[in-house]
PDB file of C-alpha atoms in Angstrom:
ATOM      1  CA  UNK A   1       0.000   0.000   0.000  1.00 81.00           C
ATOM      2  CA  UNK A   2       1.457   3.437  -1.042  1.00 82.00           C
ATOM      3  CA  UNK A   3       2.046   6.070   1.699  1.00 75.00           C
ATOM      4  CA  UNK A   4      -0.665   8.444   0.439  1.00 71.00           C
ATOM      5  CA  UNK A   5      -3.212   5.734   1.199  1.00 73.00           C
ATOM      6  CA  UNK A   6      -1.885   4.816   4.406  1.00 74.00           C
ATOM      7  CA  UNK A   7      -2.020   8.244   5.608  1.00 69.00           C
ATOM      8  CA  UNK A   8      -5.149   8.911   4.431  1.00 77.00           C
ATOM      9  CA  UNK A   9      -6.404   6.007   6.751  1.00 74.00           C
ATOM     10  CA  UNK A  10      -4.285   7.755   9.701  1.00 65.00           C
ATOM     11  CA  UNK A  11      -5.904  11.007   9.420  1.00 65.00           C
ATOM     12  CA  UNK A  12      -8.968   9.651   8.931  1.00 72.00           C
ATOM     13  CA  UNK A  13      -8.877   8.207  12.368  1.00 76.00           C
ATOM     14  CA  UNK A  14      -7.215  10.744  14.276  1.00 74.00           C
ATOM     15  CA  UNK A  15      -9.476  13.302  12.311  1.00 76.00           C
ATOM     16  CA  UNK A  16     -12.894  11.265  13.714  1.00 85.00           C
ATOM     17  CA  UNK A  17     -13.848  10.952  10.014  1.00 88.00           C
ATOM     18  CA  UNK A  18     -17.389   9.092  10.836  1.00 90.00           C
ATOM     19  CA  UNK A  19     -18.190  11.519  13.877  1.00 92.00           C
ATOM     20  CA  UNK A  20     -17.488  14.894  10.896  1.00 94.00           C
ATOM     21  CA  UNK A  21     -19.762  13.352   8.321  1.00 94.00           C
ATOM     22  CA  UNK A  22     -22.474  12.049  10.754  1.00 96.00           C
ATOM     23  CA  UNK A  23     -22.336  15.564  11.700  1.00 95.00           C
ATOM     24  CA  UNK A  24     -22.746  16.839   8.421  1.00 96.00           C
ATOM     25  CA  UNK A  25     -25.269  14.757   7.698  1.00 96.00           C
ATOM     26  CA  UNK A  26     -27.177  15.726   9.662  1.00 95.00           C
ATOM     27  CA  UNK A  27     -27.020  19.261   8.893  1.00 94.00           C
ATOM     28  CA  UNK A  28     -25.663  19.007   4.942  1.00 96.00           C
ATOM     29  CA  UNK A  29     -24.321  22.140   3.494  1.00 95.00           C
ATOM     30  CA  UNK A  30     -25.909  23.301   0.188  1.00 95.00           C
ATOM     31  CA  UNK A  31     -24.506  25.757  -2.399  1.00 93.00           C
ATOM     32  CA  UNK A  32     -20.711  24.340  -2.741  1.00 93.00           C
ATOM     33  CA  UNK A  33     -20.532  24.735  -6.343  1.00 94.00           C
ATOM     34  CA  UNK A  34     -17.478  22.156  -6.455  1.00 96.00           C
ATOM     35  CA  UNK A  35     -18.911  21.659 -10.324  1.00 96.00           C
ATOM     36  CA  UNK A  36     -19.308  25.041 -11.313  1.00 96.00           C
ATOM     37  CA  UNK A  37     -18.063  25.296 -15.380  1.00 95.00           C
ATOM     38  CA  UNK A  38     -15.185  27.971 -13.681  1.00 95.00           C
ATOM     39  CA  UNK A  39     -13.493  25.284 -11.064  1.00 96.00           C
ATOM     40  CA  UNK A  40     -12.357  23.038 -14.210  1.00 97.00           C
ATOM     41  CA  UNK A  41      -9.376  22.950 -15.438  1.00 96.00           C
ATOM     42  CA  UNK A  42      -8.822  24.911 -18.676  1.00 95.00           C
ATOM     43  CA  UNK A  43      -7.744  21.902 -20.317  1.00 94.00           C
ATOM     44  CA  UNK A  44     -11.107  20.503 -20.439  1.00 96.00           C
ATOM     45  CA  UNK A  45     -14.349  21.720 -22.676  1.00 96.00           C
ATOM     46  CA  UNK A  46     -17.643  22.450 -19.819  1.00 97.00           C
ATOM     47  CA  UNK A  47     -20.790  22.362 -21.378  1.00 97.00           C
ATOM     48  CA  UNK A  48     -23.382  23.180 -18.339  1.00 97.00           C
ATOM     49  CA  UNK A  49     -27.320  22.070 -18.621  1.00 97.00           C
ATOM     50  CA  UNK A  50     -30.761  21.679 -16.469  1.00 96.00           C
ATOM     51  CA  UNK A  51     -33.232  18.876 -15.777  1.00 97.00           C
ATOM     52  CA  UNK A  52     -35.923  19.426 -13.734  1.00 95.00           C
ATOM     53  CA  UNK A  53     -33.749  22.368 -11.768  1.00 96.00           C
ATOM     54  CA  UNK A  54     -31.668  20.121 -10.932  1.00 97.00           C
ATOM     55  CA  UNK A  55     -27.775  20.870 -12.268  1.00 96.00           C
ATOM     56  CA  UNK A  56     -25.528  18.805 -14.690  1.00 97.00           C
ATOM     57  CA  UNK A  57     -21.938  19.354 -16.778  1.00 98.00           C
ATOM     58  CA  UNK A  58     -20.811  17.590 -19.929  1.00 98.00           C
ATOM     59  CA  UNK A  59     -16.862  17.268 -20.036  1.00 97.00           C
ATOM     60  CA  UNK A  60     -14.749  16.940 -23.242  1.00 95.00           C
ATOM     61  CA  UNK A  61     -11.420  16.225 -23.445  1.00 92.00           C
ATOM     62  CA  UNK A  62      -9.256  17.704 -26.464  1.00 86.00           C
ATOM     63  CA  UNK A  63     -10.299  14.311 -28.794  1.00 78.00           C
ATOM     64  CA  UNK A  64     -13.429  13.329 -26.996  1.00 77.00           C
ATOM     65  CA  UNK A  65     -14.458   9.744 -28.562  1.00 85.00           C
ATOM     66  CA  UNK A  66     -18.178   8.376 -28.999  1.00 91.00           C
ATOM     67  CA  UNK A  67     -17.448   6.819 -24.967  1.00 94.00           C
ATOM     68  CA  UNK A  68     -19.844   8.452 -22.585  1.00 97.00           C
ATOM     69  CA  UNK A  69     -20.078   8.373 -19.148  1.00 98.00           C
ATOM     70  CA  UNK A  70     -22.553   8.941 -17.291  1.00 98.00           C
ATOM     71  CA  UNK A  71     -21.244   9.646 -13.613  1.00 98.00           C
ATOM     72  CA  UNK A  72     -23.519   9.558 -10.177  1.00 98.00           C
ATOM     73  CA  UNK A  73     -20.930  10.948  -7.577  1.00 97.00           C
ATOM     74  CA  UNK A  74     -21.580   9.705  -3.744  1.00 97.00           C
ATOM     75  CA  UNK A  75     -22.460  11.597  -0.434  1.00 97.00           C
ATOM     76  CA  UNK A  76     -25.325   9.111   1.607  1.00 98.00           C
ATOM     77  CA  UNK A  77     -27.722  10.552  -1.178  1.00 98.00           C
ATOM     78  CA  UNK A  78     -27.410  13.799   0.954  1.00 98.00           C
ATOM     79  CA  UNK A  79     -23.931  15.949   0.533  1.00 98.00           C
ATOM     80  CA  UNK A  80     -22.915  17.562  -2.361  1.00 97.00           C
ATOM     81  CA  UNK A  81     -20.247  16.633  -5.196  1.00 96.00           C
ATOM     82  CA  UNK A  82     -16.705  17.537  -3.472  1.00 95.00           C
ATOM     83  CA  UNK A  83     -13.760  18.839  -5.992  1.00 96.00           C
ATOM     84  CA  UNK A  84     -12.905  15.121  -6.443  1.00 96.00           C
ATOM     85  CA  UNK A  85     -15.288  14.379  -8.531  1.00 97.00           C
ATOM     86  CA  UNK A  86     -14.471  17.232 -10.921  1.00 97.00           C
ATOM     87  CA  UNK A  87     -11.050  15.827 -10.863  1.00 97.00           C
ATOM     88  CA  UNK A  88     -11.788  11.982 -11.971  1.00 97.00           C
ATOM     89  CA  UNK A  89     -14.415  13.642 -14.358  1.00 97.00           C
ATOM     90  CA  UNK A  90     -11.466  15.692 -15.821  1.00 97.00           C
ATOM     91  CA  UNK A  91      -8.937  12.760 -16.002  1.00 96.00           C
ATOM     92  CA  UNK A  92     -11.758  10.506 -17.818  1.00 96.00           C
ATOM     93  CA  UNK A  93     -11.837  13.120 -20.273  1.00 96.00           C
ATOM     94  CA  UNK A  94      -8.167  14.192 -20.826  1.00 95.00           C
ATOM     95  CA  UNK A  95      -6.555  11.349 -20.042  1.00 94.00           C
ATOM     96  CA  UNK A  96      -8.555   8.698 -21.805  1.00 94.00           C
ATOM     97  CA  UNK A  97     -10.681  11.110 -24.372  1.00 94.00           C
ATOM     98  CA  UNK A  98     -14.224   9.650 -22.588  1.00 96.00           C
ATOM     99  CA  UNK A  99     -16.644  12.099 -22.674  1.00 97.00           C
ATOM    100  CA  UNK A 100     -18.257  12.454 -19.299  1.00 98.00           C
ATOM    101  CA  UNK A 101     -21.604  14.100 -17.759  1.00 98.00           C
ATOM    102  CA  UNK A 102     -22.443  14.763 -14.404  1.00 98.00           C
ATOM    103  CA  UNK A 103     -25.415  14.939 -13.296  1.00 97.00           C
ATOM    104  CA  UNK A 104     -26.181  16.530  -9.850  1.00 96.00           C
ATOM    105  CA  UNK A 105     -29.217  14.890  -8.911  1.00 97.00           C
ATOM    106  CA  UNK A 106     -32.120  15.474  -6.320  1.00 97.00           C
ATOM    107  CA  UNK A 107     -30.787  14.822  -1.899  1.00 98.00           C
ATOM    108  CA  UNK A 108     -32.142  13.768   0.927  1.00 98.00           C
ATOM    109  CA  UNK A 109     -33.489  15.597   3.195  1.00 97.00           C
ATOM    110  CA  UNK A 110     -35.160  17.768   0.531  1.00 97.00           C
ATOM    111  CA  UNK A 111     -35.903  14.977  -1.898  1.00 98.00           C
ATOM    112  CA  UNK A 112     -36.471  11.438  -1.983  1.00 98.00           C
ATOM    113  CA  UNK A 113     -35.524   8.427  -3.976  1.00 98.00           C
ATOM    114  CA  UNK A 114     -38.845   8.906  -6.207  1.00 98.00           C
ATOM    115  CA  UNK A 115     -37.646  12.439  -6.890  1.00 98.00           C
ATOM    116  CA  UNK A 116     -34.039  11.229  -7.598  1.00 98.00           C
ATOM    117  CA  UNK A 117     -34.996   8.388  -9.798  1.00 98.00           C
ATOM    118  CA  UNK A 118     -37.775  10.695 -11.954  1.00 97.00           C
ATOM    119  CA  UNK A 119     -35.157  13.408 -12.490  1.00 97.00           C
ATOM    120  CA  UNK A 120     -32.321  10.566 -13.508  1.00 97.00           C
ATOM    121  CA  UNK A 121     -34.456   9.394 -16.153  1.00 97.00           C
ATOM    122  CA  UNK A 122     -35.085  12.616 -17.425  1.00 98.00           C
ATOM    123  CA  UNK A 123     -31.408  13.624 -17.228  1.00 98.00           C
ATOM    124  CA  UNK A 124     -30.775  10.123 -19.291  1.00 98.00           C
ATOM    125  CA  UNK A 125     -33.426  10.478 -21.781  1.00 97.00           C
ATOM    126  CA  UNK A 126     -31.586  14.458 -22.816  1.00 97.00           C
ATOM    127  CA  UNK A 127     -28.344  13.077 -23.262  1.00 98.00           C
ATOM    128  CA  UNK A 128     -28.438   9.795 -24.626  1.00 97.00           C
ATOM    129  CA  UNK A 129     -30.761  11.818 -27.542  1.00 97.00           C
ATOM    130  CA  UNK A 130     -28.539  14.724 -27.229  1.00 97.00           C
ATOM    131  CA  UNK A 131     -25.813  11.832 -28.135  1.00 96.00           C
ATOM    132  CA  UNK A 132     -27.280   9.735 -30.248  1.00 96.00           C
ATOM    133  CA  UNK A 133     -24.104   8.300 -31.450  1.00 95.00           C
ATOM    134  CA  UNK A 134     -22.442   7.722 -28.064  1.00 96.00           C
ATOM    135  CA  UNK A 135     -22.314   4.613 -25.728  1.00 96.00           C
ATOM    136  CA  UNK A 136     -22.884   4.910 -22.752  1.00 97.00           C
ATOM    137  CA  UNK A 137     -21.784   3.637 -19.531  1.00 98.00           C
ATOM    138  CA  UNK A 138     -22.780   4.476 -15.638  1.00 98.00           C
ATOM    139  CA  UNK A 139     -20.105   5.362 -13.059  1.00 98.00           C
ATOM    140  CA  UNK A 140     -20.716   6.111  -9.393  1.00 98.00           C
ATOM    141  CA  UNK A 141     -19.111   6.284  -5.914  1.00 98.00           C
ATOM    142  CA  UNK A 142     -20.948   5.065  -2.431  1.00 98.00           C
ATOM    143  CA  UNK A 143     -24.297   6.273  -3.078  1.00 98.00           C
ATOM    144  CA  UNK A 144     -23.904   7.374  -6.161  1.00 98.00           C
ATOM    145  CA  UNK A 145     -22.782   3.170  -7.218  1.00 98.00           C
ATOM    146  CA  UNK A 146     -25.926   1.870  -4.938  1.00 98.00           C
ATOM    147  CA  UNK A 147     -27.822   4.863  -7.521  1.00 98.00           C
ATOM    148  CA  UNK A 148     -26.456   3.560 -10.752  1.00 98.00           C
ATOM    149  CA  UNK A 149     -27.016   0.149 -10.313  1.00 98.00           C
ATOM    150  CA  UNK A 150     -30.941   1.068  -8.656  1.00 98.00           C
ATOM    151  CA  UNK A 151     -31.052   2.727 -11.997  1.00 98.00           C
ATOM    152  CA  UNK A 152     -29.651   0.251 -14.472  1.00 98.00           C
ATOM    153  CA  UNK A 153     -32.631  -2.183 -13.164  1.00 98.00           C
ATOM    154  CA  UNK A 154     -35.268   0.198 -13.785  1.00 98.00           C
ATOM    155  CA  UNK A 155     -33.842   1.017 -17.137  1.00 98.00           C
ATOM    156  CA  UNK A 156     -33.417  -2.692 -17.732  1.00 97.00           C
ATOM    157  CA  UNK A 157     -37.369  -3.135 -16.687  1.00 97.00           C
ATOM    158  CA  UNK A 158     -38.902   0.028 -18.638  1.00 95.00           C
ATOM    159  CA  UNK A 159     -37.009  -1.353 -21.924  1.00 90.00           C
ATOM    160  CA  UNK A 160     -37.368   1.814 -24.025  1.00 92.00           C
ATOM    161  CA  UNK A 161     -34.502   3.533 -23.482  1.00 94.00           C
ATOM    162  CA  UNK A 162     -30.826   2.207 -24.825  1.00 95.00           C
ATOM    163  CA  UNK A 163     -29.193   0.325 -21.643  1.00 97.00           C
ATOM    164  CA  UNK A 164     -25.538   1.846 -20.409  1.00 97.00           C
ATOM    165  CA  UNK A 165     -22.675  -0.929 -22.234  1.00 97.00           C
ATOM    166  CA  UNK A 166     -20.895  -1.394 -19.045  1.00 97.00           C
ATOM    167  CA  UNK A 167     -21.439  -0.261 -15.341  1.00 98.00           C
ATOM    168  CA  UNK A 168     -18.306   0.349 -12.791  1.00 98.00           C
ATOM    169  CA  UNK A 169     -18.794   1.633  -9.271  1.00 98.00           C
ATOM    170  CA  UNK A 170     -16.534   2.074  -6.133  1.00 98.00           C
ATOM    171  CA  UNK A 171     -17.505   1.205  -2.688  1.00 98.00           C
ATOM    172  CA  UNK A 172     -21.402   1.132  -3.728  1.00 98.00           C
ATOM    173  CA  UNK A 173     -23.875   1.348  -1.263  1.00 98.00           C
ATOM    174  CA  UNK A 174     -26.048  -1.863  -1.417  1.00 98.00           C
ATOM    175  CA  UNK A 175     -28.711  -1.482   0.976  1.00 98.00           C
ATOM    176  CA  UNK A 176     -29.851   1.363   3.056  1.00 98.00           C
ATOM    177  CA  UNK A 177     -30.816  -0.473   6.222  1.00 97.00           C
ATOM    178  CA  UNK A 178     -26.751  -1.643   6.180  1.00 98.00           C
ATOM    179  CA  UNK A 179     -28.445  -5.043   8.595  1.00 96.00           C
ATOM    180  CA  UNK A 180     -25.870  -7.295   6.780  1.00 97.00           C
ATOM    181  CA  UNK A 181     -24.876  -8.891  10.797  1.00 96.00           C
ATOM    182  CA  UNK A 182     -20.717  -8.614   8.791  1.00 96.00           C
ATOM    183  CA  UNK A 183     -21.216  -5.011   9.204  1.00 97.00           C
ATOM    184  CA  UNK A 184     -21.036  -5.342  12.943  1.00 94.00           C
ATOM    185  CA  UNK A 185     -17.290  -6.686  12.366  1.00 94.00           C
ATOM    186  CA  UNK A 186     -16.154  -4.678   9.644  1.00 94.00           C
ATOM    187  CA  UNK A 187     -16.911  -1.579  11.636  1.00 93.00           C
ATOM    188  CA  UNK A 188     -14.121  -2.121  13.886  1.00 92.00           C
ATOM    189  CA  UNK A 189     -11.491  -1.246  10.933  1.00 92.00           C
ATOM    190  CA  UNK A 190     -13.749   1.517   9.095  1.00 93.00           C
ATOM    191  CA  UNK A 191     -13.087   5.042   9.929  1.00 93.00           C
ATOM    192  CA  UNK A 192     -14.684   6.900   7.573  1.00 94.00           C
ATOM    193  CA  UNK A 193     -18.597   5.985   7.815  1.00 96.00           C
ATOM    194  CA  UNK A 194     -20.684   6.183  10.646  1.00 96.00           C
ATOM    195  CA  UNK A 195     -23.297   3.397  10.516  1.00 97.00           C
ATOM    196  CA  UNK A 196     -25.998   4.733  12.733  1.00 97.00           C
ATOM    197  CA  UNK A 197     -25.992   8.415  10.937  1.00 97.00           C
ATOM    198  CA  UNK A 198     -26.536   6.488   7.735  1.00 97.00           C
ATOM    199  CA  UNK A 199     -28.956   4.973   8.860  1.00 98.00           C
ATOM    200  CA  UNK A 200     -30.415   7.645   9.636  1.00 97.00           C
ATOM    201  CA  UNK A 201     -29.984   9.476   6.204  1.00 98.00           C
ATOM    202  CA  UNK A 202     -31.091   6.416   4.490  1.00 98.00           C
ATOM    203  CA  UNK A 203     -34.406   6.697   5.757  1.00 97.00           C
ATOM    204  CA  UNK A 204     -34.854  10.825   4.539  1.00 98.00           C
ATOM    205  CA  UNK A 205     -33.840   9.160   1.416  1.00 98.00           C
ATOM    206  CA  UNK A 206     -36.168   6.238   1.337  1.00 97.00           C
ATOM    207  CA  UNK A 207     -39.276   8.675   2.028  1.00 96.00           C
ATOM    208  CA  UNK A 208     -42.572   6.661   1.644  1.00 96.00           C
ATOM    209  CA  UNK A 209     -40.679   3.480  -0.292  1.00 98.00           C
ATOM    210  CA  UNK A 210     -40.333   0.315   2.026  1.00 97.00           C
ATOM    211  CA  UNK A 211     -36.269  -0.203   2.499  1.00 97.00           C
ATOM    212  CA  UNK A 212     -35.685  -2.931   0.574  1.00 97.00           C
ATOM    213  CA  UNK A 213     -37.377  -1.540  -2.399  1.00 98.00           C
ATOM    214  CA  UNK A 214     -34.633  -1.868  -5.453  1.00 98.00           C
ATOM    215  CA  UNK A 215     -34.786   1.962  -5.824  1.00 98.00           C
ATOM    216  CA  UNK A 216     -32.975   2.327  -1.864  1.00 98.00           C
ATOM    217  CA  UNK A 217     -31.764  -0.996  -1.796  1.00 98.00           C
ATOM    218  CA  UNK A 218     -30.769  -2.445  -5.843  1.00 98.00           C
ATOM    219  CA  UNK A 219     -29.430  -5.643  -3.580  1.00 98.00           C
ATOM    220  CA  UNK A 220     -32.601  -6.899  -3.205  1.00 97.00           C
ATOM    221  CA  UNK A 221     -33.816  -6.306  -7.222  1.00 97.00           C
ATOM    222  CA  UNK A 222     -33.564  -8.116  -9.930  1.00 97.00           C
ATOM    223  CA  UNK A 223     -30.038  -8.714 -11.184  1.00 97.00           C
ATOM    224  CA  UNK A 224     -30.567 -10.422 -14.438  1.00 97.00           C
ATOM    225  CA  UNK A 225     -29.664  -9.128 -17.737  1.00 97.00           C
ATOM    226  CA  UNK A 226     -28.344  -6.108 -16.614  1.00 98.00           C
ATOM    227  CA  UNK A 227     -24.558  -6.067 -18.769  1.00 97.00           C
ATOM    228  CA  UNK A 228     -21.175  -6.583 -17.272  1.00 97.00           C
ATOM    229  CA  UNK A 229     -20.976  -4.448 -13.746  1.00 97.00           C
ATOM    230  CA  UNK A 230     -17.322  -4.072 -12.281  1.00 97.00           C
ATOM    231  CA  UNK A 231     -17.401  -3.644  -8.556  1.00 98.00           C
ATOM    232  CA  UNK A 232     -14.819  -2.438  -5.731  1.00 98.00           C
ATOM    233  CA  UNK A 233     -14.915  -2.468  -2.408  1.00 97.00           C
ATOM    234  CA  UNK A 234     -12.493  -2.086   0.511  1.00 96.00           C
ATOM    235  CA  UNK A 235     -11.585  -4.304   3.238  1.00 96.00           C
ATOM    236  CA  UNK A 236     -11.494  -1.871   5.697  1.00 94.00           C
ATOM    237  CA  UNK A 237     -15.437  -0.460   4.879  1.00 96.00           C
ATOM    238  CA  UNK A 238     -18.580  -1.434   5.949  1.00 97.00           C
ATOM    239  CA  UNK A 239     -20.218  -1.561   2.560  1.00 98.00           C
ATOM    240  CA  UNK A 240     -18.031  -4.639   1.729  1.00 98.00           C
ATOM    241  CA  UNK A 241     -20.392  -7.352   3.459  1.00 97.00           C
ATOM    242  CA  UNK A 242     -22.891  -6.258   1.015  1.00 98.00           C
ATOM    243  CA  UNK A 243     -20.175  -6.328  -1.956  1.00 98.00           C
ATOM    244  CA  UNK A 244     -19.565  -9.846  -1.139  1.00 97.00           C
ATOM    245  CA  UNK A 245     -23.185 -10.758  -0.489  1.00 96.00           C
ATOM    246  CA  UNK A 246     -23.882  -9.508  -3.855  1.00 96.00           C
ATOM    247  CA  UNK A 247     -20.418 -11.374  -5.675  1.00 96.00           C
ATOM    248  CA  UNK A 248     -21.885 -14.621  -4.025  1.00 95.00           C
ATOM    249  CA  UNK A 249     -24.720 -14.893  -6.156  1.00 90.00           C
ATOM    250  CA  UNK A 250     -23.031 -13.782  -9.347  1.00 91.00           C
ATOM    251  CA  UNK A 251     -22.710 -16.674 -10.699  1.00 89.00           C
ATOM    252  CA  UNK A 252     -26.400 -17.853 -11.112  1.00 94.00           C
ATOM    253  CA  UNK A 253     -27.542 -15.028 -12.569  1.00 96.00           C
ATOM    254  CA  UNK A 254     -28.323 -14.587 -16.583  1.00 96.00           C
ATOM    255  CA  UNK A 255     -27.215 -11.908 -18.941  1.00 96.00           C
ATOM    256  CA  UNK A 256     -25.038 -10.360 -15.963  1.00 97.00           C
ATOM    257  CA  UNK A 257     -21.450 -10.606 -15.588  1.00 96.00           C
ATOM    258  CA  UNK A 258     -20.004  -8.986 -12.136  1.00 97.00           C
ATOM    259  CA  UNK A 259     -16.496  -8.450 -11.563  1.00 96.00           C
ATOM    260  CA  UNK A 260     -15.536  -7.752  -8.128  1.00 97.00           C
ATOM    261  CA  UNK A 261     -12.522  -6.279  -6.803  1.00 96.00           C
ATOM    262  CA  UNK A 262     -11.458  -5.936  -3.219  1.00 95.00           C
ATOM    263  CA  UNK A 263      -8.874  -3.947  -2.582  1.00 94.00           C
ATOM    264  CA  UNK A 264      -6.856  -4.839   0.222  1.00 93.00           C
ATOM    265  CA  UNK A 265      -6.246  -2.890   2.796  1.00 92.00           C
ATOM    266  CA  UNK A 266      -8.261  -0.058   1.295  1.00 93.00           C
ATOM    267  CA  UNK A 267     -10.424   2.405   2.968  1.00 93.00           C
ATOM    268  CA  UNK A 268     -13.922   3.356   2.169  1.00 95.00           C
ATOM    269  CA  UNK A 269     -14.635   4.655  -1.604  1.00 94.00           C
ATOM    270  CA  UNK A 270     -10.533   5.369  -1.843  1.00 92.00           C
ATOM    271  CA  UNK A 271     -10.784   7.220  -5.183  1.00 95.00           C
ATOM    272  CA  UNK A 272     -11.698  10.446  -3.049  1.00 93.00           C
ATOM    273  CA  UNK A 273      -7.824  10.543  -2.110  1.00 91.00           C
ATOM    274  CA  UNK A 274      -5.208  10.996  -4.554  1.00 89.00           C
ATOM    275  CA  UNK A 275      -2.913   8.209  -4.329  1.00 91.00           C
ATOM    276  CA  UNK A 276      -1.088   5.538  -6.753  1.00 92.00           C
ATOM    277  CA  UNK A 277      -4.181   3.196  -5.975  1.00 92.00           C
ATOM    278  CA  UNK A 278      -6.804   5.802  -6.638  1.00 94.00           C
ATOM    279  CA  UNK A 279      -4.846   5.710 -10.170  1.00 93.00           C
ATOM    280  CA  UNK A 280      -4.536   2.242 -10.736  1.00 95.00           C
ATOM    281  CA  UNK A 281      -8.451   1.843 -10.115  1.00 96.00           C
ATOM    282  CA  UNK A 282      -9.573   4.368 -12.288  1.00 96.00           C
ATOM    283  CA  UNK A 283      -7.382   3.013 -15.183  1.00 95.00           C
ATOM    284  CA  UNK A 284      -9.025  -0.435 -14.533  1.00 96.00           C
ATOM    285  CA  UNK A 285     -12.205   1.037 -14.740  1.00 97.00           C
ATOM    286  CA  UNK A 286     -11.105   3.025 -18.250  1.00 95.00           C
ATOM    287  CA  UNK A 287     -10.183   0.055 -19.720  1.00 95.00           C
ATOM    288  CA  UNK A 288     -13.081  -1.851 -18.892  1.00 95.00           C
ATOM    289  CA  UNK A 289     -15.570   0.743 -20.489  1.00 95.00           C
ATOM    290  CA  UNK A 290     -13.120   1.170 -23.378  1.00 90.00           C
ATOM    291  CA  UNK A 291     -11.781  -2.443 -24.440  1.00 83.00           C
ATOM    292  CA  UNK A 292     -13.676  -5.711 -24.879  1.00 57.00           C
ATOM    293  CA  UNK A 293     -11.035  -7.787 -23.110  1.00 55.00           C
ATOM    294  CA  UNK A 294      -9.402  -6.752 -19.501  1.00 53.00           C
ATOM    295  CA  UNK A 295      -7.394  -9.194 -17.180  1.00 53.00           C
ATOM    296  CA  UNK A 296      -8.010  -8.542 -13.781  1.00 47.00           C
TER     297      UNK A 296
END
C-alpha cells in the first residue's frame, strides 16, 4: 500500500472521520458549487445544462471519442459533489478522451428516492438523444454506485430507453438499512462511515418506499440481464459485506457478468484521495468501459 493511502487512513482516524460526516449529515451544506463550469481545469471543454432544476456538466477532453459516461458521484444521497469528482471527471476526459456528464441529482433531506430516480431518467433520456451516437456507460461512488445500479434495473425493466454498455462503481452502497450482521465486524477497521448516521440518512432518502425496495436498496432487485458491472470495495469499509453478499450470487444469474474487486487494505470509496491506488483503479475502470477484453 502506497504512503498516500496509508495516511489517508491515519488522518482519517485521528481526524474522527465518521463523527465529521455524521455531523454533516445531519445538517448538509448546500450551495458548494465544487462543479461550477469555472473550477475546471482549462484543459477541459464544460458544457453546463438543467433537468428538472436540478444541475448537470458535460466534459470533453481535447479528442473526446463516442465513450460516454454517465457519472452519479456519492455523499449518503445527501452531501454535495466535493472537488474530487471534478477531478476523476477531468482525467476521464483528458486522459482517456471519454466524454463524461455529471449529473447533480435530487438529496435527501429535501428529496427522496422517487424524486431522484424521476429526475435521472429525465437527465438520461436528454443526453443519450442529445448523443445519439455515443455509448454509454454508468459510473458512481458510495451512493452514487448503490444509484447507478438502482437505476440500471429500472432502465433494464422500462425497456425503451438504450441500456448503459458497461457499469463500474466504487464502494457502492447496497442497501440502506446496512443489517448485513458482517457489518457489525467490519466496523471495527472503518473510519470513515458512521453506521448509525446512515442509517439515519437512508431513511430521509427512502421517504414513503419500504427499504428494501430496489430503488434504496438495488441488492434486493432483480439482477438479471443487466450487462457486465465491475465492482470495488475495501476491506477496511462497511459496505463490503454487502459487496460480497452480492459477488456470491453472481454466478447464477443470466445476462449479468459482475467483476468484483477488493482492494486490500483499502479504505472506504478510496478514489476520493489521490494516491497511486486511486490511479490504478480508475485506469481499470477506463479500460473496462473502453476495451472488450481486460485481465483482472
Amino acid at each position: 500500500m502506497s504512503l498516500k493511502a496509508k495516511m489517508s487512513k491515519f488522518f482519517a482516524r485521528m481526524e474522527k472521520a465518521d463523527k465529521k460526516m455524521a455531523l454533516e449529515l445531519e445538517q448538509p451544506k448546500r450551495g458548494s458549487g465544487e462543479l461550477d463550469i469555472g473550477r475546471f481545469t482549462k484543459k477541459v471543454r464544460v458544457k453546463t445544462w438543467n433537468v428538472d432544476g436540478f444541475y448537470g456538466v458535460t466534459v470533453n477532453g481535447s479528442y473526446t471519442k463516442n465513450t460516454h459516461i454517465f457519472m452519479l458521484p456519492g455523499g449518503a444521497y445527501t452531501l454535495e459533489p466535493t472537488g474530487r469528482s471534478r477531478e476523476i471527471a477531468e482525467y476521464f476526459a483528458k486522459e482517456e478522451q471519454m466524454r463524461v456528464s455529471i449529473f447533480q441529482y435530487p438529496l435527501a433531506p429535501e428529496y427522496t428516492a422517487l424524486t431522484a430516480h424521476q429526475c435521472l431518467l429525465n437527465a438520461y433520456n436528454r443526453l443519450t438523444g442529445e448523443y445519439p451516437a455515443d455509448e454509454f456507460y454508468l459510473f458512481g461512488d458510495f451512493s452514487g454506485g448503490g444509484l447507478a445500479l438502482s437505476f440500471l434495473q429500472e432502465l433494464r425493466d422500462m425497456g425503451n430507453m438504450p441500456m448503459p454498455v458497461k457499469t463500474a462503481v466504487v464502494s457502492p452502497w447496497l442497501d440502506i438499512t446496512l443489517s448485513n450482521p458482517r457489518i457489525k465486524i467490519a466496523q471495527k477497521t472503518d473510519y470513515i462511515l458512521p453506521v448509525e448516521a446512515l442509517k439515519a440518512a437512508g431513511a430521509r432518502y427512502c421517504g414513503p418506499l419500504e427499504p428494501d425496495h430496489p430503488f434504496v436498496s438495488p441488492i434486493h432487485g432483480d439482477w438479471n440481464h443487466l450487462g457486465p458491472i465491475l465492482i470495488f470495495s475495501g476491506t477496511e469499509e462497511v459496505l463490503t459485506p454487502d459487496c460480497e453478499l452480492l459477488a456470491e450470487k453472481a454466478g447464477a444469474l443470466e445476462g449479468t457478468e459482475i467483476i468484483y474487486k477488493k482492494g486490500a487494505g483499502m479504505a472506504h470509496n478510496w478514489i476520493m484521495t489521490a494516491s497511486k491506488e486511486t490511479d490504478a483503479t480508475l485506469e481499470l475502470i477506463s479500460s473496462f468501459f473502453q476495451e472488450e477484453h481486460i485481465e483482472f
